[in-house]
PDB file of C-alpha atoms in Angstrom:
ATOM      1  CA  MET A  15    -122.161 109.564 -54.601  1.00 43.00           C
ATOM      2  CA  SER A  16    -121.368 106.153 -56.007  1.00 57.00           C
ATOM      3  CA  GLU A  17    -121.656 105.597 -59.737  1.00 81.00           C
ATOM      4  CA  LYS A  18    -124.850 103.878 -60.925  1.00 95.00           C
ATOM      5  CA  LYS A  19    -123.664 100.926 -62.992  1.00 98.00           C
ATOM      6  CA  ALA A  20    -125.513  98.549 -65.282  1.00 98.00           C
ATOM      7  CA  VAL A  21    -124.507  95.396 -67.132  1.00 98.00           C
ATOM      8  CA  ILE A  22    -126.198  95.187 -70.524  1.00 98.00           C
ATOM      9  CA  LEU A  23    -126.446  92.170 -72.801  1.00 98.00           C
ATOM     10  CA  LEU A  24    -125.364  93.470 -76.211  1.00 98.00           C
ATOM     11  CA  SER A  25    -125.781  91.160 -79.195  1.00 97.00           C
ATOM     12  CA  GLY A  26    -125.061  93.819 -81.797  1.00 97.00           C
ATOM     13  CA  GLY A  27    -128.648  93.803 -83.052  1.00 97.00           C
ATOM     14  CA  LEU A  28    -131.283  96.516 -83.157  1.00 97.00           C
ATOM     15  CA  ASP A  29    -132.953  95.718 -79.840  1.00 97.00           C
ATOM     16  CA  SER A  30    -129.849  95.422 -77.681  1.00 98.00           C
ATOM     17  CA  ALA A  31    -128.347  98.596 -79.152  1.00 98.00           C
ATOM     18  CA  THR A  32    -131.528 100.424 -78.192  1.00 98.00           C
ATOM     19  CA  VAL A  33    -131.285  99.071 -74.653  1.00 98.00           C
ATOM     20  CA  VAL A  34    -127.749 100.428 -74.257  1.00 98.00           C
ATOM     21  CA  ALA A  35    -128.949 103.857 -75.378  1.00 98.00           C
ATOM     22  CA  LEU A  36    -131.907 103.767 -72.977  1.00 98.00           C
ATOM     23  CA  ALA A  37    -129.711 102.736 -70.058  1.00 98.00           C
ATOM     24  CA  ARG A  38    -127.240 105.510 -70.838  1.00 97.00           C
ATOM     25  CA  ALA A  39    -130.108 108.013 -71.018  1.00 97.00           C
ATOM     26  CA  GLY A  40    -131.219 106.742 -67.613  1.00 96.00           C
ATOM     27  CA  GLY A  41    -127.932 107.830 -66.091  1.00 96.00           C
ATOM     28  CA  TYR A  42    -126.191 104.463 -65.943  1.00 97.00           C
ATOM     29  CA  ALA A  43    -122.518 103.820 -66.515  1.00 97.00           C
ATOM     30  CA  CYS A  44    -122.898 101.020 -69.055  1.00 98.00           C
ATOM     31  CA  TYR A  45    -120.885  97.792 -69.103  1.00 98.00           C
ATOM     32  CA  SER A  46    -121.822  95.670 -72.107  1.00 98.00           C
ATOM     33  CA  MET A  47    -121.401  91.925 -72.502  1.00 98.00           C
ATOM     34  CA  SER A  48    -121.503  89.899 -75.718  1.00 98.00           C
ATOM     35  CA  PHE A  49    -121.066  86.180 -76.342  1.00 98.00           C
ATOM     36  CA  ASP A  50    -119.115  84.270 -78.952  1.00 97.00           C
ATOM     37  CA  TYR A  51    -121.210  81.145 -78.484  1.00 97.00           C
ATOM     38  CA  GLY A  52    -120.738  79.353 -81.780  1.00 95.00           C
ATOM     39  CA  GLN A  53    -123.462  81.278 -83.606  1.00 95.00           C
ATOM     40  CA  ARG A  54    -123.493  81.200 -87.382  1.00 91.00           C
ATOM     41  CA  HIS A  55    -124.097  84.988 -87.528  1.00 90.00           C
ATOM     42  CA  ARG A  56    -120.731  85.955 -86.066  1.00 91.00           C
ATOM     43  CA  ALA A  57    -120.835  89.358 -87.781  1.00 96.00           C
ATOM     44  CA  GLU A  58    -123.014  90.450 -84.860  1.00 96.00           C
ATOM     45  CA  LEU A  59    -119.913  90.411 -82.633  1.00 97.00           C
ATOM     46  CA  ASN A  60    -118.251  93.059 -84.764  1.00 97.00           C
ATOM     47  CA  ALA A  61    -121.508  95.004 -84.690  1.00 97.00           C
ATOM     48  CA  ALA A  62    -121.600  94.818 -80.886  1.00 98.00           C
ATOM     49  CA  GLU A  63    -118.128  96.330 -80.681  1.00 98.00           C
ATOM     50  CA  ARG A  64    -119.157  99.146 -83.035  1.00 98.00           C
ATOM     51  CA  VAL A  65    -122.294  99.886 -81.023  1.00 98.00           C
ATOM     52  CA  ALA A  66    -120.378  99.828 -77.738  1.00 98.00           C
ATOM     53  CA  ARG A  67    -117.942 102.420 -79.093  1.00 98.00           C
ATOM     54  CA  GLN A  68    -120.661 104.604 -80.598  1.00 97.00           C
ATOM     55  CA  LEU A  69    -122.718 104.652 -77.410  1.00 98.00           C
ATOM     56  CA  GLY A  70    -119.765 105.169 -75.076  1.00 97.00           C
ATOM     57  CA  VAL A  71    -119.905 102.108 -72.850  1.00 98.00           C
ATOM     58  CA  VAL A  72    -117.343 101.989 -70.060  1.00 98.00           C
ATOM     59  CA  GLU A  73    -116.231  98.458 -70.887  1.00 98.00           C
ATOM     60  CA  HIS A  74    -117.291  95.908 -73.489  1.00 98.00           C
ATOM     61  CA  LYS A  75    -116.601  92.271 -72.651  1.00 98.00           C
ATOM     62  CA  VAL A  76    -116.868  89.311 -75.052  1.00 98.00           C
ATOM     63  CA  ILE A  77    -117.250  85.895 -73.419  1.00 98.00           C
ATOM     64  CA  GLY A  78    -116.493  82.695 -75.294  1.00 97.00           C
ATOM     65  CA  LEU A  79    -118.949  79.821 -74.937  1.00 95.00           C
ATOM     66  CA  ASN A  80    -119.549  76.572 -76.793  1.00 94.00           C
ATOM     67  CA  LEU A  81    -123.309  76.363 -77.219  1.00 95.00           C
ATOM     68  CA  ASN A  82    -122.680  74.861 -80.642  1.00 93.00           C
ATOM     69  CA  GLY A  83    -121.311  71.905 -78.674  1.00 94.00           C
ATOM     70  CA  ILE A  84    -124.874  70.969 -77.732  1.00 94.00           C
ATOM     71  CA  GLY A  85    -126.497  72.260 -80.927  1.00 94.00           C
ATOM     72  CA  GLY A  86    -130.262  71.967 -81.213  1.00 95.00           C
ATOM     73  CA  SER A  87    -130.707  75.287 -83.005  1.00 96.00           C
ATOM     74  CA  ALA A  88    -130.413  76.617 -86.544  1.00 96.00           C
ATOM     75  CA  LEU A  89    -128.180  79.336 -85.088  1.00 96.00           C
ATOM     76  CA  THR A  90    -125.614  76.895 -83.681  1.00 96.00           C
ATOM     77  CA  ASP A  91    -125.940  73.807 -85.907  1.00 96.00           C
ATOM     78  CA  PRO A  92    -125.086  74.378 -89.586  1.00 93.00           C
ATOM     79  CA  SER A  93    -127.024  71.240 -90.559  1.00 95.00           C
ATOM     80  CA  ILE A  94    -130.289  72.966 -89.557  1.00 96.00           C
ATOM     81  CA  ASP A  95    -131.462  75.561 -92.054  1.00 95.00           C
ATOM     82  CA  VAL A  96    -132.557  79.008 -90.917  1.00 95.00           C
ATOM     83  CA  PRO A  97    -136.237  79.270 -91.936  1.00 93.00           C
ATOM     84  CA  GLU A  98    -136.992  81.929 -94.516  1.00 92.00           C
ATOM     85  CA  ASN A  99    -140.770  81.819 -94.127  1.00 88.00           C
ATOM     86  CA  PRO A 100    -142.950  82.301 -91.021  1.00 83.00           C
ATOM     87  CA  THR A 101    -143.393  79.135 -88.951  1.00 80.00           C
ATOM     88  CA  GLU A 102    -145.789  78.071 -86.214  1.00 82.00           C
ATOM     89  CA  GLY A 103    -144.766  77.635 -82.570  1.00 87.00           C
ATOM     90  CA  ILE A 104    -141.252  78.032 -81.205  1.00 90.00           C
ATOM     91  CA  PRO A 105    -138.923  78.269 -84.223  1.00 90.00           C
ATOM     92  CA  VAL A 106    -135.767  76.266 -84.852  1.00 94.00           C
ATOM     93  CA  THR A 107    -133.766  79.475 -84.290  1.00 93.00           C
ATOM     94  CA  TYR A 108    -134.482  79.113 -80.556  1.00 93.00           C
ATOM     95  CA  VAL A 109    -131.155  78.369 -78.825  1.00 95.00           C
ATOM     96  CA  PRO A 110    -131.632  76.066 -75.809  1.00 96.00           C
ATOM     97  CA  ALA A 111    -130.996  77.911 -72.510  1.00 95.00           C
ATOM     98  CA  ARG A 112    -129.314  80.857 -74.254  1.00 96.00           C
ATOM     99  CA  ASN A 113    -130.796  83.752 -72.282  1.00 97.00           C
ATOM    100  CA  THR A 114    -130.565  81.778 -69.043  1.00 97.00           C
ATOM    101  CA  VAL A 115    -126.843  81.259 -69.602  1.00 98.00           C
ATOM    102  CA  PHE A 116    -126.256  84.831 -70.792  1.00 98.00           C
ATOM    103  CA  LEU A 117    -128.090  86.388 -67.858  1.00 98.00           C
ATOM    104  CA  SER A 118    -126.245  84.138 -65.410  1.00 98.00           C
ATOM    105  CA  LEU A 119    -122.870  85.373 -66.662  1.00 98.00           C
ATOM    106  CA  ALA A 120    -124.100  88.962 -66.683  1.00 98.00           C
ATOM    107  CA  LEU A 121    -125.225  88.434 -63.087  1.00 98.00           C
ATOM    108  CA  GLY A 122    -121.764  87.281 -62.107  1.00 98.00           C
ATOM    109  CA  TRP A 123    -120.114  90.308 -63.719  1.00 98.00           C
ATOM    110  CA  ALA A 124    -122.671  92.637 -62.146  1.00 98.00           C
ATOM    111  CA  GLU A 125    -121.872  91.281 -58.703  1.00 97.00           C
ATOM    112  CA  VAL A 126    -118.154  91.806 -59.286  1.00 97.00           C
ATOM    113  CA  LEU A 127    -118.712  95.364 -60.560  1.00 97.00           C
ATOM    114  CA  GLY A 128    -121.114  96.298 -57.795  1.00 96.00           C
ATOM    115  CA  ALA A 129    -123.839  96.864 -60.389  1.00 97.00           C
ATOM    116  CA  ARG A 130    -127.415  96.186 -59.342  1.00 97.00           C
ATOM    117  CA  ASP A 131    -129.148  96.477 -62.706  1.00 98.00           C
ATOM    118  CA  ILE A 132    -128.905  94.061 -65.621  1.00 98.00           C
ATOM    119  CA  PHE A 133    -130.508  95.048 -68.923  1.00 98.00           C
ATOM    120  CA  ILE A 134    -131.714  92.663 -71.612  1.00 98.00           C
ATOM    121  CA  GLY A 135    -133.452  93.496 -74.891  1.00 97.00           C
ATOM    122  CA  VAL A 136    -136.150  90.823 -74.827  1.00 95.00           C
ATOM    123  CA  ASN A 137    -139.513  91.707 -76.293  1.00 90.00           C
ATOM    124  CA  ALA A 138    -142.934  90.052 -75.954  1.00 80.00           C
ATOM    125  CA  VAL A 139    -144.741  91.940 -78.739  1.00 73.00           C
ATOM    126  CA  ASP A 140    -142.761  91.565 -81.965  1.00 62.00           C
ATOM    127  CA  TYR A 141    -140.820  88.479 -80.901  1.00 63.00           C
ATOM    128  CA  SER A 142    -140.384  85.089 -82.515  1.00 64.00           C
ATOM    129  CA  GLY A 143    -141.983  82.888 -79.866  1.00 80.00           C
ATOM    130  CA  TYR A 144    -138.939  82.283 -77.676  1.00 90.00           C
ATOM    131  CA  PRO A 145    -139.869  81.222 -74.124  1.00 92.00           C
ATOM    132  CA  ASP A 146    -136.821  83.008 -72.685  1.00 93.00           C
ATOM    133  CA  CYS A 147    -138.117  86.364 -73.956  1.00 92.00           C
ATOM    134  CA  ARG A 148    -141.343  86.247 -71.966  1.00 92.00           C
ATOM    135  CA  PRO A 149    -142.078  88.451 -68.930  1.00 93.00           C
ATOM    136  CA  GLU A 150    -142.509  85.444 -66.634  1.00 94.00           C
ATOM    137  CA  PHE A 151    -138.984  84.280 -67.486  1.00 94.00           C
ATOM    138  CA  VAL A 152    -137.507  87.701 -66.688  1.00 96.00           C
ATOM    139  CA  GLU A 153    -139.388  87.849 -63.387  1.00 97.00           C
ATOM    140  CA  ALA A 154    -138.345  84.327 -62.424  1.00 98.00           C
ATOM    141  CA  PHE A 155    -134.687  84.998 -63.226  1.00 98.00           C
ATOM    142  CA  GLU A 156    -134.720  88.111 -61.051  1.00 98.00           C
ATOM    143  CA  ARG A 157    -136.077  86.088 -58.132  1.00 98.00           C
ATOM    144  CA  MET A 158    -133.390  83.465 -58.677  1.00 98.00           C
ATOM    145  CA  ALA A 159    -130.655  86.113 -58.917  1.00 97.00           C
ATOM    146  CA  ASN A 160    -131.533  87.423 -55.483  1.00 97.00           C
ATOM    147  CA  LEU A 161    -131.498  83.950 -53.978  1.00 97.00           C
ATOM    148  CA  ALA A 162    -128.282  82.758 -55.609  1.00 96.00           C
ATOM    149  CA  THR A 163    -125.844  85.612 -54.941  1.00 96.00           C
ATOM    150  CA  LYS A 164    -123.987  86.996 -51.952  1.00 96.00           C
ATOM    151  CA  ALA A 165    -125.200  90.500 -52.807  1.00 94.00           C
ATOM    152  CA  GLY A 166    -128.783  89.299 -53.083  1.00 94.00           C
ATOM    153  CA  VAL A 167    -128.955  87.477 -49.759  1.00 95.00           C
ATOM    154  CA  GLU A 168    -127.226  90.414 -48.037  1.00 95.00           C
ATOM    155  CA  GLY A 169    -130.000  92.729 -49.171  1.00 91.00           C
ATOM    156  CA  GLN A 170    -128.334  94.376 -52.179  1.00 91.00           C
ATOM    157  CA  GLY A 171    -130.801  92.998 -54.656  1.00 93.00           C
ATOM    158  CA  PHE A 172    -130.499  92.812 -58.432  1.00 97.00           C
ATOM    159  CA  ARG A 173    -133.059  94.038 -60.930  1.00 98.00           C
ATOM    160  CA  ILE A 174    -133.446  92.541 -64.394  1.00 98.00           C
ATOM    161  CA  ARG A 175    -134.506  95.391 -66.646  1.00 98.00           C
ATOM    162  CA  ALA A 176    -136.345  94.635 -69.890  1.00 97.00           C
ATOM    163  CA  PRO A 177    -137.338  98.111 -71.131  1.00 97.00           C
ATOM    164  CA  LEU A 178    -138.433  96.849 -74.565  1.00 97.00           C
ATOM    165  CA  GLN A 179    -140.694  94.136 -73.166  1.00 94.00           C
ATOM    166  CA  ASN A 180    -143.988  95.687 -74.255  1.00 93.00           C
ATOM    167  CA  LEU A 181    -142.883  97.820 -77.211  1.00 95.00           C
ATOM    168  CA  SER A 182    -143.520  97.130 -80.868  1.00 94.00           C
ATOM    169  CA  LYS A 183    -140.540  97.029 -83.207  1.00 94.00           C
ATOM    170  CA  ALA A 184    -141.553 100.440 -84.565  1.00 95.00           C
ATOM    171  CA  GLU A 185    -141.620 101.894 -81.052  1.00 96.00           C
ATOM    172  CA  ILE A 186    -138.191 100.405 -80.372  1.00 97.00           C
ATOM    173  CA  VAL A 187    -136.766 102.017 -83.522  1.00 97.00           C
ATOM    174  CA  GLN A 188    -138.306 105.373 -82.630  1.00 98.00           C
ATOM    175  CA  ALA A 189    -136.886 105.192 -79.089  1.00 98.00           C
ATOM    176  CA  GLY A 190    -133.432 104.396 -80.413  1.00 98.00           C
ATOM    177  CA  ILE A 191    -133.504 107.253 -82.908  1.00 97.00           C
ATOM    178  CA  ARG A 192    -134.469 109.665 -80.116  1.00 97.00           C
ATOM    179  CA  HIS A 193    -131.466 108.502 -78.084  1.00 97.00           C
ATOM    180  CA  GLY A 194    -128.895 108.596 -80.855  1.00 96.00           C
ATOM    181  CA  VAL A 195    -128.565 104.957 -81.967  1.00 98.00           C
ATOM    182  CA  ASP A 196    -126.923 104.519 -85.370  1.00 98.00           C
ATOM    183  CA  TYR A 197    -128.782 101.455 -86.615  1.00 98.00           C
ATOM    184  CA  GLY A 198    -126.462 101.260 -89.585  1.00 97.00           C
ATOM    185  CA  LEU A 199    -123.896  99.808 -87.180  1.00 98.00           C
ATOM    186  CA  THR A 200    -126.160  96.961 -86.058  1.00 98.00           C
ATOM    187  CA  VAL A 201    -126.622  93.449 -87.433  1.00 97.00           C
ATOM    188  CA  SER A 202    -129.834  91.547 -86.704  1.00 96.00           C
ATOM    189  CA  CYS A 203    -129.855  88.871 -89.427  1.00 97.00           C
ATOM    190  CA  TYR A 204    -129.643  85.229 -88.335  1.00 96.00           C
ATOM    191  CA  GLN A 205    -127.473  84.387 -91.354  1.00 95.00           C
ATOM    192  CA  ALA A 206    -125.594  87.589 -92.079  1.00 96.00           C
ATOM    193  CA  ASP A 207    -122.479  87.161 -94.187  1.00 95.00           C
ATOM    194  CA  ASP A 208    -118.990  87.926 -92.917  1.00 93.00           C
ATOM    195  CA  ASP A 209    -119.398  91.579 -93.895  1.00 95.00           C
ATOM    196  CA  GLY A 210    -122.596  91.873 -91.855  1.00 96.00           C
ATOM    197  CA  ARG A 211    -124.927  92.011 -94.852  1.00 97.00           C
ATOM    198  CA  ALA A 212    -128.407  90.688 -94.113  1.00 97.00           C
ATOM    199  CA  CYS A 213    -130.312  87.973 -95.965  1.00 97.00           C
ATOM    200  CA  GLY A 214    -133.609  89.884 -95.879  1.00 96.00           C
ATOM    201  CA  LYS A 215    -135.559  86.638 -95.512  1.00 95.00           C
ATOM    202  CA  CYS A 216    -135.229  85.277 -91.960  1.00 94.00           C
ATOM    203  CA  ASP A 217    -137.621  86.072 -89.092  1.00 91.00           C
ATOM    204  CA  SER A 218    -135.250  88.647 -87.648  1.00 93.00           C
ATOM    205  CA  CYS A 219    -134.826  90.442 -90.974  1.00 95.00           C
ATOM    206  CA  ARG A 220    -138.576  90.532 -91.594  1.00 94.00           C
ATOM    207  CA  LEU A 221    -139.359  91.943 -88.135  1.00 92.00           C
ATOM    208  CA  ARG A 222    -136.577  94.516 -88.423  1.00 95.00           C
ATOM    209  CA  ALA A 223    -137.605  95.710 -91.892  1.00 96.00           C
ATOM    210  CA  ALA A 224    -141.276  95.971 -90.885  1.00 95.00           C
ATOM    211  CA  GLY A 225    -140.262  97.968 -87.810  1.00 95.00           C
ATOM    212  CA  PHE A 226    -138.463 100.608 -89.859  1.00 97.00           C
ATOM    213  CA  VAL A 227    -141.409 100.881 -92.242  1.00 97.00           C
ATOM    214  CA  ALA A 228    -143.926 101.251 -89.394  1.00 97.00           C
ATOM    215  CA  ALA A 229    -141.680 103.785 -87.645  1.00 97.00           C
ATOM    216  CA  GLY A 230    -141.377 105.883 -90.801  1.00 97.00           C
ATOM    217  CA  VAL A 231    -137.596 105.640 -90.595  1.00 96.00           C
ATOM    218  CA  LYS A 232    -135.265 104.867 -93.524  1.00 96.00           C
ATOM    219  CA  ASP A 233    -133.885 101.348 -93.158  1.00 96.00           C
ATOM    220  CA  PRO A 234    -130.056 101.515 -93.025  1.00 97.00           C
ATOM    221  CA  THR A 235    -129.646  97.723 -93.266  1.00 97.00           C
ATOM    222  CA  ARG A 236    -127.163  96.452 -95.837  1.00 96.00           C
ATOM    223  CA  TYR A 237    -128.526  93.444 -97.695  1.00 97.00           C
ATOM    224  CA  GLN A 238    -126.751  90.674 -99.581  1.00 94.00           C
TER     225      GLN A 238
END
């Protein structure tokens, strides 16, 4: 019987670590992919490597990109401040085309590996308003993937899995704890320092902290 493989987008944050654990529990051989895309919170790359080791992925690949070359986001342009209070609409931490680019590269690796499942930790409940985290985006990308690839047009279709799509942050934390995630290894903060310590003020920090409280789980986050 051939091995069931999955490519998983792993940022090093809480959500993506949970997705790796869920895929592993589902019987997949996990291949994780992270991106050094010019983000200001580069400590997440070290976190991704720690999570990949802890959860026993088969291979962890880091791809270099230059999304800071186009800017347009507080995460890639140091002249734009990361907001520390809730804002209306799509926040300035939205990175133009990020998940589209990331999924496209994951799709390419999946085709090379013979994997048919690609996992992404997007969430439509406790999310920050990003259009590329919505269910309609995930569904549209899956349709595109099966039109744009040799495997897809030859009938070996791809599935884009978003197992956290309809979970609250508390439910995500609880799922991860059940499947052995060490959240102390993860970094979610948009402006974490070089040691991975969180600011405790950005959208991501607020959602993460509230999730641990609602889940009744001790928050292992290290703060500045």
